[in-house]
Coordinates of C-alpha atoms (C1' of nucleotides) in Angstrom, one line a residue:
Chain A
M1 CA -14.6 19.6 -11.2
A2 CA -15.1 19.4 -7.4
D3 CA -15.6 15.6 -7.8
E4 CA -12.1 15.1 -9.0
K5 CA -10.9 16.2 -5.6
K6 CA -12.9 13.6 -3.8
L7 CA -11.8 10.0 -3.4
T8 CA -14.0 7.2 -4.6
T9 CA -15.9 6.3 -1.4
R10 CA -15.5 3.0 0.5
A11 CA -19.1 2.3 -0.1
E12 CA -18.9 2.8 -3.8
D13 CA -15.9 0.7 -4.5
F14 CA -13.6 -0.3 -1.6
S15 CA -10.8 -1.5 -3.9
A16 CA -10.8 1.7 -6.0
W17 CA -10.9 3.7 -2.7
Y18 CA -7.8 1.9 -1.5
N19 CA -5.8 2.3 -4.7
E20 CA -6.7 6.0 -5.0
L21 CA -5.9 6.7 -1.4
V22 CA -2.5 5.1 -1.6
L23 CA -1.6 7.0 -4.7
R24 CA -3.0 10.4 -3.7
A25 CA -1.8 10.4 -0.2
E26 CA 1.6 9.7 -1.8
L27 CA 2.3 6.6 0.1
A28 CA 3.4 4.7 -3.0
D29 CA 3.4 4.8 -6.8
Y30 CA 3.5 2.2 -9.5
A31 CA 7.0 1.5 -10.7
P32 CA 8.1 0.9 -14.3
V33 CA 8.2 -2.8 -13.6
R34 CA 5.0 -4.8 -13.5
G35 CA 3.9 -5.6 -10.0
C36 CA 6.5 -3.4 -8.3
M37 CA 6.0 -0.2 -6.5
V38 CA 7.9 2.8 -5.2
I39 CA 7.4 3.5 -1.6
R40 CA 7.3 7.3 -1.4
P41 CA 8.4 9.3 1.7
N42 CA 4.9 9.4 3.2
G43 CA 4.6 5.7 3.0
Y44 CA 8.2 4.9 3.9
G45 CA 8.0 7.2 6.9
I46 CA 5.3 4.9 8.3
W47 CA 7.4 1.8 7.5
E48 CA 10.4 3.4 9.2
R49 CA 8.4 3.9 12.4
M50 CA 7.2 0.4 12.2
Q51 CA 10.8 -0.8 11.7
Q52 CA 12.2 1.2 14.6
T53 CA 9.6 0.0 17.0
L54 CA 9.8 -3.6 16.1
D55 CA 13.5 -3.6 15.9
Q56 CA 13.6 -2.4 19.5
M57 CA 11.1 -5.0 20.5
F58 CA 13.2 -7.7 18.9
K59 CA 16.3 -6.5 20.7
D60 CA 14.4 -6.4 24.0
T61 CA 13.6 -10.1 23.5
G62 CA 17.2 -10.9 22.9
H63 CA 17.5 -11.0 19.1
K64 CA 20.4 -9.5 17.1
N65 CA 20.3 -8.2 13.6
A66 CA 22.4 -9.7 10.8
Y67 CA 22.3 -9.8 7.0
F68 CA 22.3 -12.7 4.6
P69 CA 22.7 -12.6 0.8
L70 CA 19.9 -11.8 -1.6
F71 CA 21.0 -14.7 -3.8
I72 CA 20.4 -18.3 -2.8
P73 CA 21.9 -21.3 -4.7
Q74 CA 19.1 -23.1 -6.4
S75 CA 20.1 -26.4 -4.8
F76 CA 19.6 -24.9 -1.3
L77 CA 15.9 -24.3 -2.0
Q78 CA 15.5 -27.9 -3.1
K79 CA 16.9 -29.5 0.1
E80 CA 13.6 -29.2 2.0
A81 CA 10.8 -31.0 0.1
Q82 CA 7.8 -29.0 1.3
H83 CA 9.7 -25.8 1.1
V84 CA 10.7 -26.2 -2.5
E85 CA 7.2 -27.2 -3.5
G86 CA 5.8 -24.2 -1.8
F87 CA 8.2 -21.6 -3.1
A88 CA 9.6 -22.8 -6.4
P89 CA 6.6 -21.7 -8.5
E90 CA 7.0 -18.1 -7.4
T91 CA 10.8 -17.6 -7.5
A92 CA 12.8 -15.3 -9.7
V93 CA 15.9 -17.1 -11.0
V94 CA 19.2 -15.5 -12.1
T95 CA 20.8 -17.5 -14.8
H96 CA 23.5 -15.1 -16.1
G97 CA 26.1 -13.0 -14.4
G98 CA 28.9 -10.9 -15.9
G99 CA 27.7 -11.9 -19.4
K100 CA 28.2 -15.6 -18.7
E101 CA 25.7 -18.3 -17.9
L102 CA 26.0 -19.4 -14.3
E103 CA 27.0 -23.0 -13.5
E104 CA 24.2 -23.1 -10.9
P105 CA 21.3 -20.7 -11.2
L106 CA 20.7 -18.3 -8.2
I107 CA 17.3 -17.8 -6.7
V108 CA 16.4 -14.3 -5.6
R109 CA 15.3 -15.1 -2.0
P110 CA 11.6 -15.5 -1.5
T111 CA 12.5 -16.1 2.2
S112 CA 15.8 -17.0 3.7
E113 CA 15.4 -20.2 5.8
T114 CA 17.7 -22.2 3.5
I115 CA 20.7 -19.9 3.4
I116 CA 20.4 -18.9 7.0
Y117 CA 20.2 -22.5 8.4
S118 CA 23.1 -23.5 6.2
M119 CA 25.1 -20.9 8.0
F120 CA 23.8 -21.8 11.4
A121 CA 25.0 -25.3 10.7
K122 CA 28.5 -23.9 10.4
W123 CA 28.3 -21.9 13.6
V124 CA 26.6 -24.3 16.0
Q125 CA 28.5 -27.2 17.5
S126 CA 27.3 -27.5 21.1
Y127 CA 24.2 -26.9 23.1
R128 CA 26.2 -24.0 24.6
D129 CA 25.9 -22.2 21.2
L130 CA 22.2 -22.3 21.5
P131 CA 19.8 -20.6 21.3
V132 CA 20.7 -18.6 18.2
L133 CA 18.4 -15.6 18.0
M134 CA 18.7 -13.6 14.8
N135 CA 16.7 -11.2 12.7
Q136 CA 17.3 -9.6 9.4
W137 CA 15.6 -6.6 7.6
A138 CA 15.6 -7.3 4.0
N139 CA 13.7 -7.3 0.7
V140 CA 12.4 -10.5 -0.8
V141 CA 10.9 -11.4 -4.2
R142 CA 7.9 -13.6 -4.9
W143 CA 6.7 -13.8 -8.5
E144 CA 3.0 -13.2 -7.9
M145 CA 0.4 -13.3 -10.6
R146 CA -1.7 -10.5 -9.3
T147 CA -0.4 -7.6 -7.3
R148 CA -1.7 -4.8 -5.2
L149 CA 0.0 -1.8 -3.7
F150 CA 1.5 -2.8 -0.3
L151 CA -0.7 -5.9 -0.1
R152 CA 1.0 -8.0 -2.7
T153 CA 4.0 -6.9 -4.8
L154 CA 6.7 -8.8 -6.5
E155 CA 9.3 -7.3 -4.3
F156 CA 8.5 -6.3 -0.7
L157 CA 10.3 -5.3 2.4
W158 CA 10.1 -7.3 5.6
Q159 CA 11.8 -8.6 8.6
E160 CA 12.5 -12.3 9.1
G161 CA 13.5 -13.6 12.5
H162 CA 15.4 -17.0 12.6
T163 CA 16.2 -18.9 15.6
A164 CA 17.7 -22.2 16.6
H165 CA 17.0 -24.0 19.9
A166 CA 17.9 -27.2 21.8
S167 CA 14.4 -28.5 22.2
H168 CA 11.0 -28.5 20.6
D169 CA 9.4 -26.9 23.6
E170 CA 11.9 -24.0 23.6
A171 CA 11.3 -23.4 19.9
E172 CA 7.6 -23.5 20.5
E173 CA 7.9 -21.0 23.3
E174 CA 9.9 -18.7 21.0
T175 CA 7.3 -19.1 18.2
R176 CA 4.5 -18.1 20.5
K177 CA 6.5 -15.3 22.1
M178 CA 7.2 -13.6 18.8
L179 CA 3.6 -14.0 17.8
G180 CA 2.8 -12.1 21.0
V181 CA 5.3 -9.4 20.1
Y182 CA 3.5 -8.9 16.8
R183 CA 0.2 -8.7 18.4
D184 CA 1.5 -6.1 20.9
F185 CA 2.8 -4.1 18.1
M186 CA -0.3 -4.3 15.9
E187 CA -2.6 -3.4 18.7
G188 CA -0.4 -1.0 20.6
W189 CA 1.1 0.9 17.7
M190 CA -1.0 0.2 14.7
A191 CA -4.2 0.3 16.7
M192 CA -5.2 -2.7 14.7
P193 CA -6.8 -5.5 16.7
V194 CA -5.8 -9.0 15.6
V195 CA -7.0 -12.5 16.2
T196 CA -4.2 -14.9 16.9
G197 CA -4.3 -18.6 16.2
Q198 CA -2.9 -21.6 14.4
K199 CA -3.0 -22.1 10.7
T200 CA -4.4 -25.3 9.3
E201 CA -2.1 -27.8 7.6
S202 CA -3.1 -26.5 4.2
E203 CA -2.4 -22.9 5.1
K204 CA 0.8 -23.3 7.1
F205 CA 4.2 -22.2 5.9
A206 CA 5.9 -24.6 3.4
G207 CA 8.4 -26.5 5.5
A208 CA 7.0 -25.7 9.0
L209 CA 5.7 -27.9 11.7
R210 CA 3.2 -25.3 12.7
T211 CA 2.3 -21.8 11.7
Y212 CA 0.6 -19.2 13.8
S213 CA -0.7 -15.9 12.5
C214 CA -2.2 -12.5 13.4
E215 CA -5.4 -11.9 11.5
A216 CA -6.9 -8.4 11.2
M217 CA -10.2 -7.3 9.8
M218 CA -10.2 -4.7 7.2
Q219 CA -13.1 -2.3 6.7
D220 CA -14.6 -4.4 3.9
N221 CA -14.8 -7.2 6.5
K222 CA -12.1 -9.3 4.8
A223 CA -9.2 -10.7 6.7
L224 CA -5.6 -9.7 6.3
Q225 CA -2.9 -12.0 7.5
A226 CA -0.6 -9.4 9.1
G227 CA 2.1 -11.5 10.5
T228 CA 3.2 -15.1 10.9
S229 CA 5.4 -17.1 13.2
H230 CA 6.5 -20.6 12.4
N231 CA 7.7 -23.5 14.5
L232 CA 9.9 -25.2 11.9
G233 CA 10.6 -28.2 14.0
Q234 CA 13.8 -30.0 12.8
N235 CA 12.8 -29.9 9.1
F236 CA 15.4 -27.4 8.1
A237 CA 18.0 -28.6 10.6
K238 CA 17.8 -32.0 9.0
A239 CA 18.0 -30.6 5.5
F240 CA 21.1 -28.5 6.3
D241 CA 22.7 -30.7 8.9
L242 CA 22.3 -28.2 11.7
K243 CA 23.3 -30.4 14.6
F244 CA 24.6 -29.8 18.1
Q245 CA 26.1 -32.0 20.8
S246 CA 23.7 -32.1 23.8
E247 CA 24.6 -32.0 27.5
S248 CA 24.5 -35.8 27.5
G249 CA 27.0 -35.9 24.6
A250 CA 24.5 -37.0 21.9
M251 CA 24.3 -35.4 18.5
E252 CA 20.9 -33.8 17.9
Y253 CA 19.3 -31.7 15.3
A254 CA 18.4 -28.2 16.3
W255 CA 14.9 -26.8 16.5
N256 CA 14.2 -23.7 14.4
T257 CA 11.6 -20.9 14.3
S258 CA 11.1 -18.1 11.8
W259 CA 8.7 -15.2 11.9
G260 CA 8.0 -12.2 9.8
V261 CA 6.0 -9.1 9.1
S262 CA 6.2 -6.9 6.0
T263 CA 5.3 -3.7 4.3
R264 CA 1.9 -5.3 3.9
M265 CA 1.2 -3.9 7.3
V266 CA 1.1 -0.4 5.8
G267 CA -1.8 -1.6 3.6
G268 CA -3.4 -3.1 6.7
L269 CA -3.1 0.2 8.5
V270 CA -4.8 2.0 5.6
M271 CA -7.7 -0.4 5.4
T272 CA -8.2 -0.5 9.1
H273 CA -8.6 3.2 9.9
S274 CA -8.8 5.4 6.9
D275 CA -12.0 7.1 5.7
D276 CA -13.5 8.8 2.6
K277 CA -11.4 11.9 3.2
G278 CA -8.1 9.9 3.1
L279 CA -5.6 8.3 5.3
V280 CA -6.1 8.1 9.1
C281 CA -2.8 7.2 10.8
P282 CA -2.5 6.3 14.4
P283 CA -0.3 8.9 16.2
R284 CA 2.4 6.5 17.3
L285 CA 3.2 5.5 13.7
A286 CA 2.5 8.9 12.1
P287 CA 5.7 10.3 10.5
L288 CA 4.0 13.7 11.2
E289 CA 1.9 13.9 14.4
L290 CA 0.6 17.4 13.9
V291 CA 0.5 20.3 11.5
I292 CA 0.1 23.9 12.2
V293 CA -2.0 25.9 9.7
P294 CA -1.6 29.7 10.1
I295 CA -4.6 31.8 9.1
Y296 CA -4.3 35.4 8.0
R297 CA -5.7 38.1 5.7
T298 CA -3.5 41.2 5.7
D299 CA 0.3 41.5 5.6
E300 CA 0.2 42.7 9.2
E301 CA -1.8 39.6 10.3
R302 CA 0.4 37.4 8.2
S303 CA 3.6 38.5 10.0
R304 CA 1.9 38.3 13.4
V305 CA 0.3 34.9 12.9
L306 CA 3.4 33.4 11.3
E307 CA 5.4 34.6 14.2
G308 CA 2.9 33.0 16.6
A309 CA 3.0 29.8 14.5
N310 CA 6.7 29.6 14.8
R311 CA 6.6 30.2 18.5
L312 CA 4.0 27.5 18.8
K313 CA 6.2 25.1 16.8
R314 CA 9.2 25.9 19.0
S315 CA 7.3 25.4 22.2
L316 CA 6.2 21.9 20.9
D317 CA 9.7 21.1 19.8
D318 CA 11.1 22.0 23.2
W319 CA 8.4 20.5 25.3
E320 CA 10.2 19.0 28.2
R321 CA 8.4 15.6 28.3
R322 CA 9.8 14.7 25.0
A323 CA 13.4 14.9 23.9
P324 CA 14.1 18.1 22.0
G325 CA 12.7 18.0 18.5
R326 CA 10.9 14.8 19.2
M327 CA 7.4 16.2 18.7
R328 CA 6.9 15.5 15.1
G329 CA 5.2 18.6 13.8
E330 CA 5.3 20.9 10.8
N331 CA 4.3 24.5 10.3
D332 CA 2.6 24.8 7.0
A333 CA 3.5 28.4 6.1
R334 CA 3.0 27.9 2.4
D335 CA 1.8 31.2 1.0
G336 CA -0.9 31.4 -1.7
M337 CA -2.7 28.4 -0.5
K338 CA -5.8 28.9 1.5
P339 CA -6.3 27.3 4.9
G340 CA -9.1 25.2 3.6
A341 CA -6.9 23.7 0.9
K342 CA -4.3 22.9 3.5
Y343 CA -6.9 21.1 5.6
Y344 CA -7.8 18.8 2.8
H345 CA -4.1 18.3 1.9
W346 CA -3.2 17.1 5.4
E347 CA -6.4 15.2 5.9
L348 CA -5.7 13.2 2.8
R349 CA -2.2 12.4 4.2
G350 CA -3.5 11.3 7.6
V351 CA -1.8 13.7 10.0
P352 CA -3.4 13.0 13.4
L353 CA -3.8 16.6 14.7
R354 CA -4.3 19.9 12.9
M355 CA -3.7 23.1 14.8
E356 CA -5.4 26.2 13.4
L357 CA -3.9 29.5 14.4
G358 CA -5.5 32.7 13.3
P359 CA -5.5 36.4 14.5
R360 CA -8.4 35.7 16.9
D361 CA -6.6 32.8 18.4
I362 CA -3.5 34.8 18.9
E363 CA -5.4 37.5 20.8
K364 CA -7.0 34.9 23.1
G365 CA -3.7 33.0 23.5
Q366 CA -5.2 29.8 22.1
C367 CA -5.4 27.6 19.0
V368 CA -7.9 25.3 17.5
I369 CA -7.0 21.6 17.6
V370 CA -8.8 19.2 15.3
R371 CA -8.6 15.4 15.5
R372 CA -8.2 13.6 12.2
D373 CA -10.1 10.4 13.2
T374 CA -13.2 12.0 14.7
G375 CA -13.1 15.6 13.3
E376 CA -13.6 16.8 16.8
K377 CA -12.6 20.4 17.3
A378 CA -11.4 22.2 20.5
S379 CA -10.0 25.6 21.4
V380 CA -7.0 25.1 23.6
N381 CA -4.9 27.5 25.6
L382 CA -1.4 27.9 24.4
L383 CA 0.2 28.0 27.8
A384 CA 0.1 24.2 28.3
I385 CA 0.1 23.3 24.7
G386 CA 2.7 20.5 24.9
E387 CA 0.6 18.7 27.5
E388 CA -2.6 19.2 25.6
V389 CA -1.2 17.9 22.3
H390 CA 0.5 14.9 24.0
E391 CA -2.7 14.0 25.9
R392 CA -4.8 14.2 22.7
L393 CA -2.4 12.0 20.8
I394 CA -2.6 9.3 23.5
V395 CA -6.4 9.4 23.7
M396 CA -6.6 9.3 19.9
Q397 CA -4.3 6.3 19.7
D398 CA -6.5 4.5 22.3
D399 CA -9.8 5.5 20.7
M400 CA -8.6 4.2 17.3
L401 CA -7.9 0.7 18.7
I402 CA -11.3 0.7 20.5
A403 CA -13.1 1.8 17.4
A404 CA -11.4 -0.8 15.3
R405 CA -12.1 -3.6 17.8
E406 CA -15.8 -2.6 18.0
R407 CA -16.1 -2.6 14.2
R408 CA -14.5 -6.1 14.1
E409 CA -16.8 -7.5 16.8
K410 CA -19.9 -6.0 15.1
H411 CA -19.0 -7.9 12.0
S412 CA -18.1 -11.2 13.7
V413 CA -20.6 -14.1 13.9
R414 CA -20.4 -16.3 16.9
H415 CA -23.8 -18.0 16.7
A416 CA -24.7 -21.1 14.8
I417 CA -25.0 -20.4 11.1
S418 CA -26.3 -22.6 8.3
Y419 CA -24.0 -23.2 5.3
D420 CA -26.4 -21.3 3.0
D421 CA -26.5 -18.3 5.3
F422 CA -22.7 -18.4 5.5
K423 CA -22.5 -18.4 1.7
S424 CA -24.7 -15.4 1.3
L425 CA -22.9 -13.6 4.1
M426 CA -19.6 -14.2 2.3
D427 CA -21.1 -13.0 -1.0
G428 CA -22.6 -10.0 0.7
E429 CA -21.0 -7.9 3.3
G430 CA -18.6 -10.5 4.7
A431 CA -17.6 -11.2 8.2
F432 CA -15.4 -13.2 10.6
V433 CA -17.4 -16.3 11.3
Y434 CA -16.5 -18.5 14.2
A435 CA -17.8 -22.0 13.4
G436 CA -17.0 -25.6 13.9
W437 CA -14.8 -27.7 11.6
C438 CA -14.6 -31.4 11.4
G439 CA -10.8 -31.2 10.8
S440 CA -10.8 -32.6 7.3
A441 CA -8.9 -30.9 4.5
E442 CA -11.8 -31.8 2.2
C443 CA -14.3 -29.7 4.0
E444 CA -11.8 -26.9 4.2
A445 CA -11.1 -27.0 0.4
K446 CA -14.8 -27.3 -0.5
V447 CA -15.7 -24.2 1.5
K448 CA -12.9 -22.3 -0.2
E449 CA -14.1 -23.5 -3.6
E450 CA -17.8 -22.7 -2.9
T451 CA -17.5 -19.5 -0.9
K452 CA -13.9 -18.2 -1.4
A453 CA -13.7 -18.1 2.4
T454 CA -10.9 -19.9 4.1
I455 CA -10.0 -20.9 7.6
R456 CA -7.9 -17.9 8.7
C457 CA -6.8 -19.7 11.9
L458 CA -7.9 -21.9 14.7
P459 CA -8.2 -19.1 17.2
D460 CA -6.3 -19.1 20.4
E461 CA -8.2 -19.7 23.7
E462 CA -9.0 -16.1 24.4
F463 CA -10.7 -15.6 21.0
R464 CA -12.8 -18.7 21.1
S465 CA -16.6 -18.5 21.6
A466 CA -18.3 -19.0 24.9
D467 CA -20.5 -21.6 23.3
T468 CA -18.1 -24.0 21.6
P469 CA -19.5 -24.9 18.2
T470 CA -20.4 -28.6 17.9
K471 CA -20.8 -29.2 14.2
C472 CA -18.7 -28.7 11.1
L473 CA -19.8 -25.6 9.1
R474 CA -20.0 -27.7 5.9
C475 CA -20.5 -31.4 6.6
G476 CA -22.4 -31.1 9.9
K477 CA -20.4 -33.8 11.5
A478 CA -19.0 -33.4 14.9
S479 CA -16.6 -30.5 15.2
T480 CA -13.1 -31.0 16.4
E481 CA -12.0 -27.4 16.2
E482 CA -13.4 -24.0 16.3
A483 CA -12.3 -22.2 13.2
L484 CA -12.3 -18.5 12.1
W485 CA -13.6 -18.4 8.6
A486 CA -13.4 -15.4 6.3
R487 CA -12.5 -14.2 2.9
A488 CA -9.0 -12.9 2.9
Y489 CA -6.5 -10.7 1.1
Chain B
rC1 C1' -2.0 -17.8 -17.4
rG2 C1' -7.7 -16.8 -18.9
rA3 C1' -11.4 -12.5 -19.4
rG4 C1' -12.3 -7.3 -19.8
rA5 C1' -10.6 -2.3 -20.1
rU6 C1' -7.2 1.5 -21.1
rG7 C1' -2.6 3.8 -23.3
rU8 C1' -2.9 11.7 -26.2
rA9 C1' 0.5 17.7 -21.4
rG10 C1' 2.3 16.3 -14.4
rC11 C1' -3.3 14.5 -13.6
rU12 C1' -8.5 13.6 -15.7
rC13 C1' -9.9 13.3 -20.4
rA14 C1' -11.7 15.3 -25.5
rG15 C1' -10.2 14.9 -30.6
rC16 C1' -11.1 9.2 -34.1
rC17 C1' -16.2 11.5 -40.5
rG18 C1' -7.5 11.0 -42.2
rG19 C1' -5.3 17.6 -43.5
rU20 C1' -0.5 22.2 -38.6
rA21 C1' -2.3 19.0 -31.0
rG22 C1' -7.0 20.6 -27.5
rA23 C1' -9.8 21.5 -22.6
rG24 C1' -10.2 21.5 -17.3
rC25 C1' -7.1 21.0 -13.2
rA26 C1' -2.0 21.2 -11.8
rC27 C1' 2.7 24.1 -12.7
rU28 C1' 5.6 29.2 -13.4
rC29 C1' 5.3 34.7 -13.0
rG30 C1' 2.4 39.1 -11.5
rC31 C1' -1.6 41.5 -8.8
rU32 C1' -5.7 40.8 -5.6
rU33 C1' -7.0 37.0 -1.8
rC34 C1' -6.7 33.7 2.9
rG35 C1' -11.3 30.8 9.8
rG36 C1' -13.0 24.4 4.8
rG37 C1' -10.6 23.0 -1.9
rA38 C1' -9.6 31.5 -4.2
rG39 C1' -10.0 35.2 -8.6
rC40 C1' -8.0 37.7 -12.9
rG41 C1' -4.1 38.2 -16.4
rA42 C1' 0.2 36.2 -18.8
rG43 C1' 3.3 31.9 -19.6
rG44 C1' 5.7 27.0 -20.0
rA45 C1' 4.5 22.3 -21.1
rG46 C1' 3.1 16.5 -25.5
rU47 C1' 8.8 11.5 -30.4
rC48 C1' -0.4 11.1 -29.4
rG49 C1' 2.5 3.4 -25.8
rC50 C1' 6.0 0.9 -29.7
rA51 C1' 6.7 -1.2 -34.6
rC52 C1' 5.3 -2.1 -39.4
rG53 C1' 1.7 -1.2 -43.1
rU54 C1' -2.3 1.7 -46.2
rU55 C1' -2.1 6.9 -47.9
rC56 C1' 0.3 12.7 -51.2
rG57 C1' -0.6 13.0 -45.8
rA58 C1' -2.0 8.9 -39.7
rA59 C1' -3.4 10.6 -32.8
rU60 C1' -7.3 9.1 -36.3
rC61 C1' -7.6 3.3 -40.7
rG62 C1' -5.2 -2.0 -40.6
rU63 C1' -1.8 -5.7 -38.5
rG64 C1' 1.4 -7.1 -34.7
rC65 C1' 3.7 -6.2 -30.2
rC66 C1' 4.4 -3.9 -25.4
rA67 C1' 2.7 -1.9 -20.8
rU68 C1' -0.7 -0.8 -17.0
rC69 C1' -5.3 -1.4 -14.4
rU70 C1' -9.6 -4.3 -13.0
rC71 C1' -11.9 -9.2 -12.5
rG72 C1' -10.8 -14.8 -11.9
rA73 C1' -6.9 -19.5 -10.8
rC74 C1' -1.8 -19.0 -6.8
rC75 C1' 0.0 -16.2 -2.4
rA76 C1' 3.0 -12.2 3.2

RNA sequence: CGAGAUGUAGCUCAGCCGGUAGAGCACUCGCUUCGGGAGCGAGGAGUCGCACGUUCGAAUCGUGCCAUCUCGACCA
């Protein structure tokens, strides 16, 4: 059946489309444990590129990597009231080790604030020891009820930055700075535009003073929280006695921040760009930037074309503007598979550029380059092929961000909207709705109950509307804040 | 944790009126093919989710369990 080869389309069933795509593009597979997944090489390759990029960005902003234990004493989690309330329900607990019951159960980390700040307390004495700027790449476990590949699994991979500062303002600056780093990464590398802003009290991190987030719009017009940055105030410092002696000689509690992004971003990447043919991956994060598909009939053509394909591959590998071997390409010389089948194969897997090389191309000293995102084809001379490919990858990267931003704006509502219209919009195609909010948790909760939409964030200045909304979306009273409302993952 | 669905070959599923396990695709080998999912021939492949029961005999009937997926309450 030809239909078996096609994905369920986004229009038919967005959720089914996503699941099928992740499985068939071999990004991940279901593991034998409920709610857990195996990240396969195609998916892990994307994660590795995300890691490498972010890791460098963290180092460029002065952070150093470290590693803290997977197990956290249960009593640690309980030291910060809000924190334990938020995380206790979703923790995995180890009660036995080496065949014996443990004296104190160990929590498998859902996040590492407690254990990290307990150690910071040991290392920090003076204001001269501050700031402490650390990051760790780790796995964490949160016992979720309902899971989805990449978007929500019991165990996931992430990065958690943890810092300690001498003042509130310095911690706040760090919190905002790292949110900016996330935004730069998401837009510049993932080609995924985000709205940054502050979380409401009810949505903020358990134990934080303030939480900021990056919110991206998926193709079903739902929001995905793609990264968070928290100003933890002195909450954890007080819980773990993280104190320092200030310049004036007084003992003061340190100010902490934490910030993280996870493998969830891979899911966001998929839902931002991909189409009914499969994954569309922005070039900068693509493990494979291009694939060469040789085309031939006879044995004579075969040897001639394969030789040309190898030569092409080498010229890309050796292209002077990138370090040797840095152009990430593959020559798909598999025999017994027709070119068309190879096209579908690589389209499903999201390779940005396909280069078709046949006898006619060889004669003319050219090849056909096809862009994955637009399907646009061009015949390109082989003499300056490195330049041509490089240029196309850059343009494609930029175009993808522009397209995603246009899509988001098209589905954003910035005019006054009645609550009834809002409800039907959320039940229908969905949107990012910028509307007023009276500031009460009651209205926020009611809207969630009645429409399943939540305040994703109180957007930062640059995302706010030209005409500031004056009334609360639900109660109609005077608005104190402009809020971004949407259904979310 | 509530509701629904599904567990048979690597994948999608048929078989269910109990009586020796099937198809398509994929895979292996051979030949012919190759500018958008190739054709023919041969071949390999399954403790029918698990347990117990009914029966001369269970993929098929009964009971229980388990797992996964989807949808709801909680969340990066």
